[in-house]
Short mmCIF file of C-alpha atoms and ligand atoms in Angstrom, two decimals:
data_model
loop_
_atom_site.label_atom_id
_atom_site.label_comp_id
_atom_site.label_asym_id
_atom_site.label_seq_id
_atom_site.Cartn_x
_atom_site.Cartn_y
_atom_site.Cartn_z
CA MET A 112 6.78 22.47 -44.24
CA ILE A 113 5.45 20.35 -46.97
CA ILE A 114 3.99 17.08 -45.87
CA GLY A 115 6.27 14.19 -46.88
CA ASN A 116 9.18 16.61 -47.23
CA LEU A 117 10.14 17.59 -43.76
CA VAL A 118 13.42 19.46 -43.82
CA ASN A 119 14.22 19.83 -40.00
CA GLY A 120 11.97 18.26 -37.41
CA VAL A 121 10.59 15.07 -35.97
CA VAL A 122 8.39 12.37 -37.49
CA ILE A 123 6.52 10.32 -34.98
CA ASP A 124 5.58 7.23 -36.97
CA HIS A 125 3.59 3.96 -36.37
CA ILE A 126 1.18 5.65 -33.95
CA PRO A 127 -1.75 3.22 -33.36
CA ALA A 128 -4.45 4.36 -35.84
CA GLY A 129 -6.74 6.97 -34.40
CA ARG A 130 -4.46 8.05 -31.41
CA ALA A 131 -2.53 10.95 -33.02
CA MET A 132 -4.97 13.52 -31.52
CA GLU A 133 -4.42 12.11 -28.15
CA LEU A 134 -0.66 12.24 -28.63
CA TYR A 135 -1.01 15.81 -29.90
CA ARG A 136 -2.52 16.74 -26.64
CA LEU A 137 -0.17 14.62 -24.42
CA LEU A 138 2.97 16.10 -26.05
CA LYS A 139 1.40 19.56 -25.63
CA LEU A 140 1.97 20.34 -29.28
CA ASP A 141 -0.56 23.08 -29.19
CA SER A 142 1.93 25.20 -27.41
CA LEU A 143 4.42 24.99 -30.26
CA GLN A 144 4.64 27.77 -33.00
CA CYS A 145 6.08 25.48 -35.70
CA GLU A 146 4.19 23.77 -38.45
CA ILE A 147 2.60 20.45 -37.41
CA ALA A 148 0.97 17.83 -39.57
CA LEU A 149 -1.28 15.11 -38.31
CA ILE A 150 -2.00 12.24 -40.59
CA LYS A 151 -4.66 9.87 -39.69
CA ASN A 152 -5.26 6.28 -40.93
CA ALA A 153 -2.27 6.22 -43.26
CA ALA A 154 -1.64 2.84 -44.85
CA SER A 155 1.06 0.82 -43.04
CA GLU A 156 2.79 -2.44 -44.17
CA LYS A 157 3.07 -3.50 -40.57
CA HIS A 158 -0.09 -2.39 -38.94
CA GLY A 159 -2.69 -2.04 -41.65
CA ARG A 160 -3.50 1.53 -40.61
CA LYS A 161 -1.34 3.92 -38.52
CA ASP A 162 -1.21 7.64 -37.65
CA ILE A 163 1.75 9.97 -38.25
CA LEU A 164 2.76 13.23 -36.68
CA LYS A 165 5.23 15.58 -38.41
CA ILE A 166 6.58 18.33 -36.24
CA GLY A 167 8.68 21.10 -37.80
CA GLN A 168 11.15 21.67 -34.93
CA LEU A 169 13.77 19.44 -33.19
CA ASP A 170 13.90 20.69 -29.73
CA GLY A 171 11.64 21.41 -26.80
CA ILE A 172 9.49 18.31 -26.91
CA ASP A 173 9.44 15.61 -24.15
CA PHE A 174 8.76 12.32 -25.88
CA SER A 175 9.04 10.12 -22.86
CA ILE A 176 5.28 9.72 -22.53
CA LEU A 177 5.12 7.97 -25.97
CA GLY A 178 6.72 4.81 -24.49
CA TYR A 179 3.71 4.64 -22.20
CA ILE A 180 1.30 4.91 -25.16
CA ASP A 181 2.92 2.23 -27.47
CA SER A 182 6.48 0.89 -27.65
CA GLU A 183 6.04 0.23 -31.34
CA ILE A 184 5.90 3.98 -32.12
CA THR A 185 9.10 5.24 -33.86
CA ILE A 186 10.61 8.63 -33.40
CA ASN A 187 12.57 9.96 -36.42
CA TYR A 188 14.88 12.99 -36.23
CA ILE A 189 15.20 14.72 -39.64
CA GLU A 190 17.93 17.20 -40.28
CA ASN A 191 18.30 18.90 -43.67
CA GLY A 192 15.93 16.46 -45.17
CA VAL A 193 17.90 13.41 -44.02
CA ARG A 194 16.89 11.05 -41.19
CA VAL A 195 19.71 11.21 -38.64
CA ARG A 196 18.20 9.07 -35.96
CA LYS A 197 15.45 6.62 -35.49
CA PHE A 198 14.41 5.03 -32.18
CA HIS A 199 11.60 3.51 -30.17
CA PRO A 200 10.53 5.40 -27.14
CA GLN A 201 11.64 4.14 -23.77
CA LEU A 202 9.14 3.49 -20.95
CA PRO A 203 9.18 6.51 -18.80
CA ASP A 204 10.05 5.81 -15.15
CA THR A 205 7.50 8.41 -13.89
CA ILE A 206 4.33 9.81 -15.46
CA TYR A 207 3.25 13.17 -14.16
CA ASP A 208 -0.22 14.62 -14.40
CA LEU A 209 -1.17 12.71 -17.63
CA ILE A 210 -3.29 9.91 -16.27
CA LYS A 211 -5.51 9.91 -13.26
CA CYS A 212 -5.88 7.23 -10.52
CA LYS A 213 -9.05 5.24 -11.07
CA ASN A 214 -9.22 4.11 -7.37
CA PRO A 215 -12.13 5.97 -5.85
CA ARG A 216 -10.55 5.55 -2.41
CA CYS A 217 -7.33 7.24 -3.50
CA ILE A 218 -6.33 10.49 -1.76
CA THR A 219 -6.01 12.10 -5.13
CA THR A 220 -9.81 11.95 -5.50
CA THR A 221 -10.42 14.27 -2.59
CA GLU A 222 -7.27 16.48 -2.56
CA GLN A 223 -7.52 18.18 -5.88
CA GLU A 224 -4.22 20.07 -5.92
CA LEU A 225 -2.10 16.84 -5.63
CA PRO A 226 -0.18 16.05 -8.80
CA HIS A 227 -1.10 12.69 -10.32
CA VAL A 228 2.05 10.60 -10.29
CA PHE A 229 2.55 7.11 -11.57
CA ARG A 230 5.69 5.06 -11.36
CA LEU A 231 6.87 2.14 -13.51
CA THR A 232 6.90 -0.84 -11.14
CA ASP A 233 7.22 -3.74 -13.71
CA PRO A 234 8.78 -3.02 -17.08
CA GLY A 235 8.04 -6.58 -18.20
CA THR A 236 4.30 -6.03 -17.91
CA ARG A 237 4.50 -2.40 -18.49
CA THR A 238 2.77 -1.76 -15.13
CA TYR A 239 2.51 1.73 -13.77
CA ARG A 240 1.20 2.27 -10.25
CA CYS A 241 -0.07 5.34 -8.55
CA VAL A 242 2.49 6.54 -6.06
CA TYR A 243 -0.19 7.24 -3.48
CA CYS A 244 -2.26 4.03 -3.48
CA GLN A 245 -0.28 1.65 -5.69
CA THR A 246 -3.27 1.02 -7.82
CA PRO A 247 -2.17 -0.01 -11.34
CA ALA A 248 -2.96 2.49 -14.17
CA GLY A 249 -5.92 1.52 -16.15
CA ARG A 250 -4.89 1.00 -19.77
CA MET B 157 14.00 11.96 7.59
CA ARG B 158 12.71 8.41 8.28
CA HIS B 159 8.97 7.74 7.88
CA LEU B 160 7.00 4.46 7.93
CA THR B 161 4.16 4.59 5.34
CA ASP B 162 4.37 0.95 4.44
CA ILE B 163 6.22 -2.19 5.48
CA PRO B 164 8.62 -2.18 2.58
CA ASP B 165 9.94 1.23 3.99
CA LEU B 166 11.68 -1.00 6.53
CA THR B 167 14.50 -3.49 5.86
CA ALA B 168 14.33 -7.10 7.12
CA GLU B 169 17.09 -6.27 9.66
CA GLU B 170 15.16 -3.12 10.84
CA ILE B 171 12.03 -5.26 11.45
CA ASP B 172 14.08 -7.75 13.47
CA GLU B 173 15.59 -4.93 15.33
CA LEU B 174 12.13 -3.50 16.24
CA ILE B 175 10.97 -6.90 17.42
CA SER B 176 13.97 -7.33 19.52
CA VAL B 177 13.76 -3.78 21.08
CA ALA B 178 10.03 -4.51 21.76
CA CYS B 179 10.87 -7.69 23.53
CA ASP B 180 13.41 -5.82 25.59
CA ILE B 181 10.82 -3.13 26.48
CA ILE B 182 8.56 -5.89 27.67
CA GLU B 183 11.30 -7.35 29.83
CA ARG B 184 12.48 -4.08 31.38
CA PRO B 185 9.98 -1.29 30.81
CA ASP B 186 11.69 1.03 33.33
CA ARG B 187 14.80 1.34 31.22
CA TYR B 188 12.65 3.12 28.49
CA SER B 189 10.40 5.25 30.64
CA GLN B 190 12.33 8.54 30.03
CA VAL B 191 13.60 7.91 26.49
CA CYS B 192 11.15 10.40 24.94
CA LEU B 193 11.17 13.07 27.74
CA ARG B 194 9.88 16.30 26.33
CA LYS B 195 9.10 14.73 22.92
CA LYS B 196 5.55 15.04 21.51
CA ILE B 197 3.61 12.78 19.28
CA ALA B 198 0.71 14.29 17.23
CA THR B 199 -1.87 11.68 16.58
CA LEU B 200 -3.88 12.97 13.64
CA PHE B 201 -6.88 10.74 13.20
CA TYR B 202 -9.14 11.90 10.28
CA GLU B 203 -11.38 8.85 11.08
CA PRO B 204 -11.91 7.29 14.44
CA SER B 205 -9.90 4.36 15.51
CA THR B 206 -9.77 4.43 19.14
CA ARG B 207 -7.68 1.29 19.67
CA THR B 208 -4.90 2.35 17.27
CA ARG B 209 -4.87 5.93 18.63
CA LEU B 210 -4.77 4.92 22.25
CA SER B 211 -2.03 2.50 21.42
CA PHE B 212 0.21 5.21 19.89
CA GLU B 213 -0.64 7.65 22.69
CA THR B 214 0.08 5.15 25.38
CA ALA B 215 3.34 4.14 23.69
CA MET B 216 4.55 7.74 23.76
CA LEU B 217 3.44 8.30 27.31
CA ASP B 218 5.28 5.09 28.43
CA LEU B 219 8.34 6.51 26.76
CA GLY B 220 8.05 9.67 28.90
CA GLY B 221 6.72 11.84 26.11
CA SER B 222 3.42 13.63 25.61
CA VAL B 223 0.57 13.71 23.13
CA ILE B 224 -1.25 16.23 21.05
CA GLY B 225 -3.70 15.74 18.05
CA PHE B 226 -7.29 15.14 17.10
CA SER B 227 -9.41 12.03 17.07
CA SER B 228 -11.82 12.77 14.19
CA ALA B 229 -11.97 15.19 11.32
CA ASP B 230 -15.09 16.87 12.67
CA ASN B 231 -13.94 19.61 14.92
CA SER B 232 -10.51 20.42 13.48
CA SER B 233 -9.23 22.57 10.66
CA VAL B 234 -9.72 19.65 8.47
CA ALA B 235 -13.40 20.14 8.76
CA LYS B 236 -12.90 23.57 7.22
CA GLY B 237 -11.31 21.84 4.17
CA GLU B 238 -7.58 22.26 4.90
CA SER B 239 -5.34 19.80 2.79
CA VAL B 240 -3.43 17.05 4.43
CA ALA B 241 -0.29 18.74 3.11
CA ASP B 242 -1.07 22.10 4.89
CA THR B 243 -2.12 20.34 8.18
CA ILE B 244 1.01 18.37 8.17
CA LYS B 245 3.24 21.39 7.51
CA THR B 246 1.62 23.11 10.49
CA VAL B 247 1.59 20.21 12.84
CA SER B 248 5.28 19.33 12.15
CA CYS B 249 6.16 22.76 13.63
CA PHE B 250 4.77 21.62 16.92
CA ALA B 251 5.31 17.83 17.15
CA ASP B 252 8.46 15.65 17.00
CA ILE B 253 6.66 12.79 15.30
CA ILE B 254 3.28 12.27 13.69
CA ALA B 255 0.93 9.38 13.45
CA ILE B 256 -1.71 9.80 10.84
CA ARG B 257 -4.96 7.82 10.27
CA HIS B 258 -6.97 8.77 7.14
CA PRO B 259 -9.81 7.19 5.21
CA LYS B 260 -8.10 7.81 1.81
CA GLU B 261 -5.35 5.56 0.45
CA GLY B 262 -2.00 7.24 0.15
CA ALA B 263 -2.78 9.94 2.61
CA ALA B 264 0.22 8.87 4.69
CA TYR B 265 2.51 9.22 1.58
CA VAL B 266 1.22 12.80 1.13
CA ALA B 267 1.90 13.41 4.85
CA ALA B 268 5.42 12.02 4.71
CA ALA B 269 6.16 14.15 1.57
CA ASN B 270 5.19 17.34 3.46
CA SER B 271 6.50 16.75 6.89
CA SER B 272 9.65 17.98 8.53
CA VAL B 273 9.36 15.29 11.27
CA PRO B 274 8.88 11.44 11.00
CA VAL B 275 5.48 10.25 9.87
CA ILE B 276 3.97 6.99 10.86
CA ASN B 277 1.12 5.57 8.83
CA ALA B 278 -1.61 4.51 11.37
CA GLY B 279 -3.84 3.18 8.60
CA ASP B 280 -4.83 4.87 5.23
CA GLY B 281 -8.06 3.48 3.98
CA GLY B 282 -7.80 -0.09 2.60
CA HIS B 283 -4.27 0.48 1.70
CA SER B 284 -1.69 -0.21 4.46
CA HIS B 285 -1.40 -0.32 8.22
CA PRO B 286 2.14 -1.15 8.89
CA THR B 287 2.09 -0.93 12.66
CA GLN B 288 -0.69 -3.58 12.64
CA THR B 289 1.72 -5.84 10.67
CA LEU B 290 4.52 -5.20 13.05
CA THR B 291 2.24 -5.97 15.94
CA ASP B 292 1.36 -9.27 14.22
CA LEU B 293 4.92 -10.22 13.73
CA LEU B 294 5.86 -9.43 17.37
CA THR B 295 2.89 -11.49 18.57
CA ILE B 296 3.87 -14.52 16.47
CA LYS B 297 7.42 -14.21 17.69
CA ARG B 298 6.36 -14.05 21.34
CA GLU B 299 3.73 -16.73 21.19
CA MET B 300 5.71 -19.24 19.08
CA GLY B 301 9.31 -18.31 19.84
CA ARG B 302 10.12 -18.05 16.16
CA LEU B 303 8.96 -16.46 12.91
CA GLY B 304 10.03 -19.31 10.60
CA ASP B 305 8.77 -22.94 10.15
CA LEU B 306 5.12 -22.10 10.64
CA THR B 307 1.99 -22.94 9.01
CA ILE B 308 -0.20 -19.88 9.00
CA GLY B 309 -3.96 -20.01 8.34
CA CYS B 310 -5.53 -16.84 7.19
CA CYS B 311 -9.32 -16.90 7.45
CA GLY B 312 -12.22 -14.59 6.36
CA ASP B 313 -11.89 -11.62 4.03
CA LEU B 314 -8.74 -12.34 2.19
CA LYS B 315 -9.65 -10.15 -0.78
CA PHE B 316 -10.01 -6.71 0.94
CA GLY B 317 -8.28 -7.53 4.12
CA ARG B 318 -5.17 -5.40 4.02
CA THR B 319 -3.76 -6.80 7.32
CA VAL B 320 -3.65 -10.27 5.73
CA HIS B 321 -1.91 -9.16 2.44
CA SER B 322 0.68 -7.30 4.59
CA LEU B 323 1.12 -10.18 6.93
CA ILE B 324 1.59 -12.65 4.02
CA SER B 325 4.13 -10.24 2.44
CA ALA B 326 5.99 -9.78 5.74
CA MET B 327 6.13 -13.46 6.67
CA SER B 328 7.16 -14.61 3.26
CA ARG B 329 10.77 -13.71 3.87
CA TYR B 330 11.08 -16.20 6.72
CA SER B 331 12.09 -19.76 5.80
CA GLY B 332 9.67 -22.73 6.16
CA VAL B 333 6.53 -20.59 6.21
CA ARG B 334 3.41 -22.09 4.57
CA PHE B 335 0.02 -20.55 4.24
CA VAL B 336 -3.46 -21.93 4.30
CA LEU B 337 -5.82 -19.43 2.79
CA ILE B 338 -9.41 -19.98 4.08
CA SER B 339 -12.13 -17.78 2.54
CA PRO B 340 -15.29 -17.82 0.71
CA GLU B 341 -15.08 -17.91 -3.15
CA GLU B 342 -15.93 -14.26 -3.31
CA LEU B 343 -13.26 -13.08 -0.94
CA THR B 344 -10.11 -15.01 -2.01
CA ILE B 345 -6.70 -13.29 -2.11
CA PRO B 346 -6.11 -10.89 -5.00
CA ASP B 347 -3.85 -11.87 -7.83
CA TYR B 348 -1.08 -9.54 -6.85
CA VAL B 349 -0.61 -11.40 -3.56
CA ARG B 350 -0.83 -14.78 -5.28
CA CYS B 351 1.52 -13.99 -8.13
CA ASP B 352 3.76 -11.15 -6.79
CA ILE B 353 4.31 -12.57 -3.30
CA LEU B 354 3.51 -16.29 -2.99
CA ASP B 355 4.31 -17.66 -6.37
CA LYS B 356 7.27 -15.23 -7.01
CA ASN B 357 8.95 -16.37 -3.70
CA HIS B 358 7.96 -20.07 -4.14
CA ILE B 359 6.01 -20.05 -0.92
CA PRO B 360 3.79 -23.05 -0.40
CA TYR B 361 0.10 -22.27 0.10
CA LYS B 362 -3.29 -23.95 -0.23
CA GLU B 363 -6.60 -22.29 -0.77
CA THR B 364 -9.68 -23.74 0.78
CA ARG B 365 -13.20 -22.95 1.71
CA ASP B 366 -13.23 -24.98 4.85
CA LEU B 367 -12.00 -23.81 8.25
CA GLU B 368 -12.83 -26.86 10.34
CA THR B 369 -10.76 -29.39 8.31
CA SER B 370 -7.91 -26.95 8.03
CA ILE B 371 -7.47 -26.14 11.69
CA PRO B 372 -5.46 -29.27 12.82
CA ASP B 373 -2.54 -28.39 10.56
CA LEU B 374 -2.10 -24.80 11.74
CA ASP B 375 0.34 -23.11 14.04
CA ILE B 376 -1.34 -19.72 13.65
CA LEU B 377 -4.92 -18.93 12.79
CA TYR B 378 -5.19 -15.37 11.70
CA MET B 379 -8.91 -14.45 11.70
CA THR B 380 -10.33 -11.31 10.02
CA ARG B 381 -13.45 -9.42 9.87
CA VAL B 382 -15.71 -9.46 6.90
CA GLN B 383 -16.33 -5.76 6.66
CA ARG B 384 -19.77 -4.48 5.69
CA GLU B 385 -18.30 -1.51 3.82
CA ARG B 386 -16.50 -3.81 1.31
CA PHE B 387 -19.87 -4.98 -0.14
CA PHE B 388 -21.88 -3.32 -2.70
CA ASN B 389 -25.07 -4.89 -1.47
CA GLU B 390 -26.42 -5.88 1.93
CA ALA B 391 -27.52 -9.42 0.87
CA ASP B 392 -23.97 -10.47 -0.07
CA TYR B 393 -22.62 -9.28 3.22
CA VAL B 394 -25.37 -10.98 5.32
CA ARG B 395 -24.89 -14.20 3.36
CA LEU B 396 -21.08 -14.28 3.96
CA LYS B 397 -20.48 -12.70 7.29
CA ASP B 398 -21.17 -15.73 9.35
CA THR B 399 -19.51 -18.22 7.09
CA TYR B 400 -16.26 -18.35 9.04
CA VAL B 401 -17.05 -18.06 12.65
CA LEU B 402 -14.55 -19.58 15.11
CA THR B 403 -16.40 -21.53 17.77
CA PRO B 404 -15.25 -23.79 20.55
CA GLU B 405 -16.26 -26.82 18.48
CA LYS B 406 -14.13 -25.80 15.62
CA LEU B 407 -11.21 -24.87 17.91
CA ALA B 408 -11.38 -28.28 19.51
CA GLY B 409 -9.60 -29.74 16.37
CA ALA B 410 -6.62 -27.42 16.92
CA SER B 411 -3.32 -28.26 18.48
CA ASP B 412 -2.68 -27.03 21.97
CA ASN B 413 0.18 -24.92 20.61
CA MET B 414 -1.85 -23.19 17.97
CA ARG B 415 -2.55 -19.43 18.45
CA VAL B 416 -5.46 -17.49 17.26
CA LEU B 417 -4.76 -13.83 16.16
CA HIS B 418 -7.09 -11.15 15.11
CA PRO B 419 -6.41 -7.51 14.27
CA LEU B 420 -9.61 -6.52 16.18
CA PRO B 421 -12.23 -5.16 16.39
CA ARG B 422 -14.18 -8.35 15.86
CA VAL B 423 -17.81 -8.49 15.03
CA ASN B 424 -18.74 -12.12 15.61
CA GLU B 425 -16.18 -14.08 13.76
CA ILE B 426 -14.69 -15.41 17.04
CA SER B 427 -17.00 -16.61 19.59
CA VAL B 428 -16.63 -14.78 22.90
CA SER B 429 -16.34 -18.23 24.75
CA ILE B 430 -12.93 -18.70 23.13
CA ASP B 431 -11.48 -15.60 24.85
CA SER B 432 -10.47 -17.50 27.93
CA ASP B 433 -8.78 -20.28 25.95
CA PRO B 434 -4.99 -19.98 26.25
CA ARG B 435 -4.78 -20.26 22.45
CA ALA B 436 -6.57 -16.96 22.04
CA ALA B 437 -3.81 -14.48 21.60
CA TYR B 438 -5.71 -11.52 20.26
CA PHE B 439 -5.75 -9.46 23.42
CA ARG B 440 -2.09 -10.09 24.11
CA GLN B 441 -1.71 -8.94 20.53
CA VAL B 442 -3.30 -5.59 21.37
CA ARG B 443 -0.80 -5.33 24.29
CA ASN B 444 2.14 -6.18 21.93
CA GLY B 445 0.87 -3.34 19.63
CA LYS B 446 1.87 -0.69 22.20
CA PHE B 447 5.34 -2.25 22.69
CA ILE B 448 6.10 -2.37 19.02
CA ARG B 449 4.98 1.28 18.58
CA MET B 450 7.18 2.26 21.33
CA ALA B 451 10.16 0.56 19.57
CA LEU B 452 9.15 2.24 16.31
CA ILE B 453 8.83 5.78 17.85
CA MET B 454 12.35 5.32 19.29
CA MET B 455 13.79 4.15 15.95
CA LEU B 456 12.26 6.96 13.93
CA LEU B 457 13.38 9.61 16.51
CA GLY B 458 16.89 8.05 16.67
CA LEU B 459 16.58 7.59 20.42
CA THR B 460 17.99 4.86 22.62
CA PRO B 461 17.80 4.26 26.39
CA GLY B 462 21.42 5.52 26.73
CA PHE B 463 22.51 3.34 29.56
ZN1 ZN C 591 -4.16 6.30 -6.44
#
């Protein structure tokens, strides 16, 4: 893969500047064998600075968490060097084991084996709440 | 499998049905004395709450069933570090229904997710205590004869007081209900109650610091305890705990038809000299708690008197 000349893969664009590493971790990209480029603080007409992730494969990545990070992010599918699809990520209904409940009285603080699950309760305000204690996820 | 972890688990119709069954149990208790024959309730109390536990246990005994369980986490497998999930999986092999009390919020959700029998939340930390709310609704219904067209004063800790939030939420669906929210500045209702319940449903409410001048307008005065554990420092607690104490002098301004409710236990927010006043409904409220739990146990077990 040559940066700027991705043939087959996904370009995640308009990532808020400085957050590409976080996304790299959330999308579990370290488990992929393909080429991956992380571009930090690229110039952006819209945002001043942005981050970009270029991933040299099309399948096997769950992008749903991106909607939770920032709805301005764009996901671009590239096939044979041509962009075939561009879309903004949707807000995921449920977030598993990505964020932890900040409520010190929550059952998840004492029962370590419980999955951390948050559910979208208000798409308008992008509010997610812990399924156990209903505490809103801290942004 | 039906559980009750929080009031929204019940439809409005189911709540009305529970209240009506509870009223029938009060009228003719004999009709219900064998409904739960050979059924067992497990009361799993990870923190002591004698009143709530006895209420559940008596409810089951009065339905002809029996009781197993523990009353604190000290001398059970819990003390050896067993998870809620594992305890529930085990206990649901023995019991027909479970009531769980736990200091952590969401414990009842975990219990319900791991149980093969119905689970009732008997209080999970500061989160929810649905059978208290059902008790409050039954009490208002029995004392006032109705659940709509009421001015309800809530007094004390409105910030952390879960019973108040749940009561406001549950009462908001009846028509003609107004709230007077009486609390110190530091303990006013949280935004989610103000925005998501009151404003969203266009419920009229007034926030005030003053109990005495509010009393004459009220049909119900719901008193709550200002809990020591909600404060980070002792000085704040001491300064606020006596702010809203109901005395005979303050009660003198109330209508004869007003009723005073309290989830109990009280510390000193209601003067003992009020207990004999017919407007003091809080011990009748305790009694109602048993009847609504009987109705709930029957509903979750799918049992009816059968004749
Ligand atoms: Zn939580």
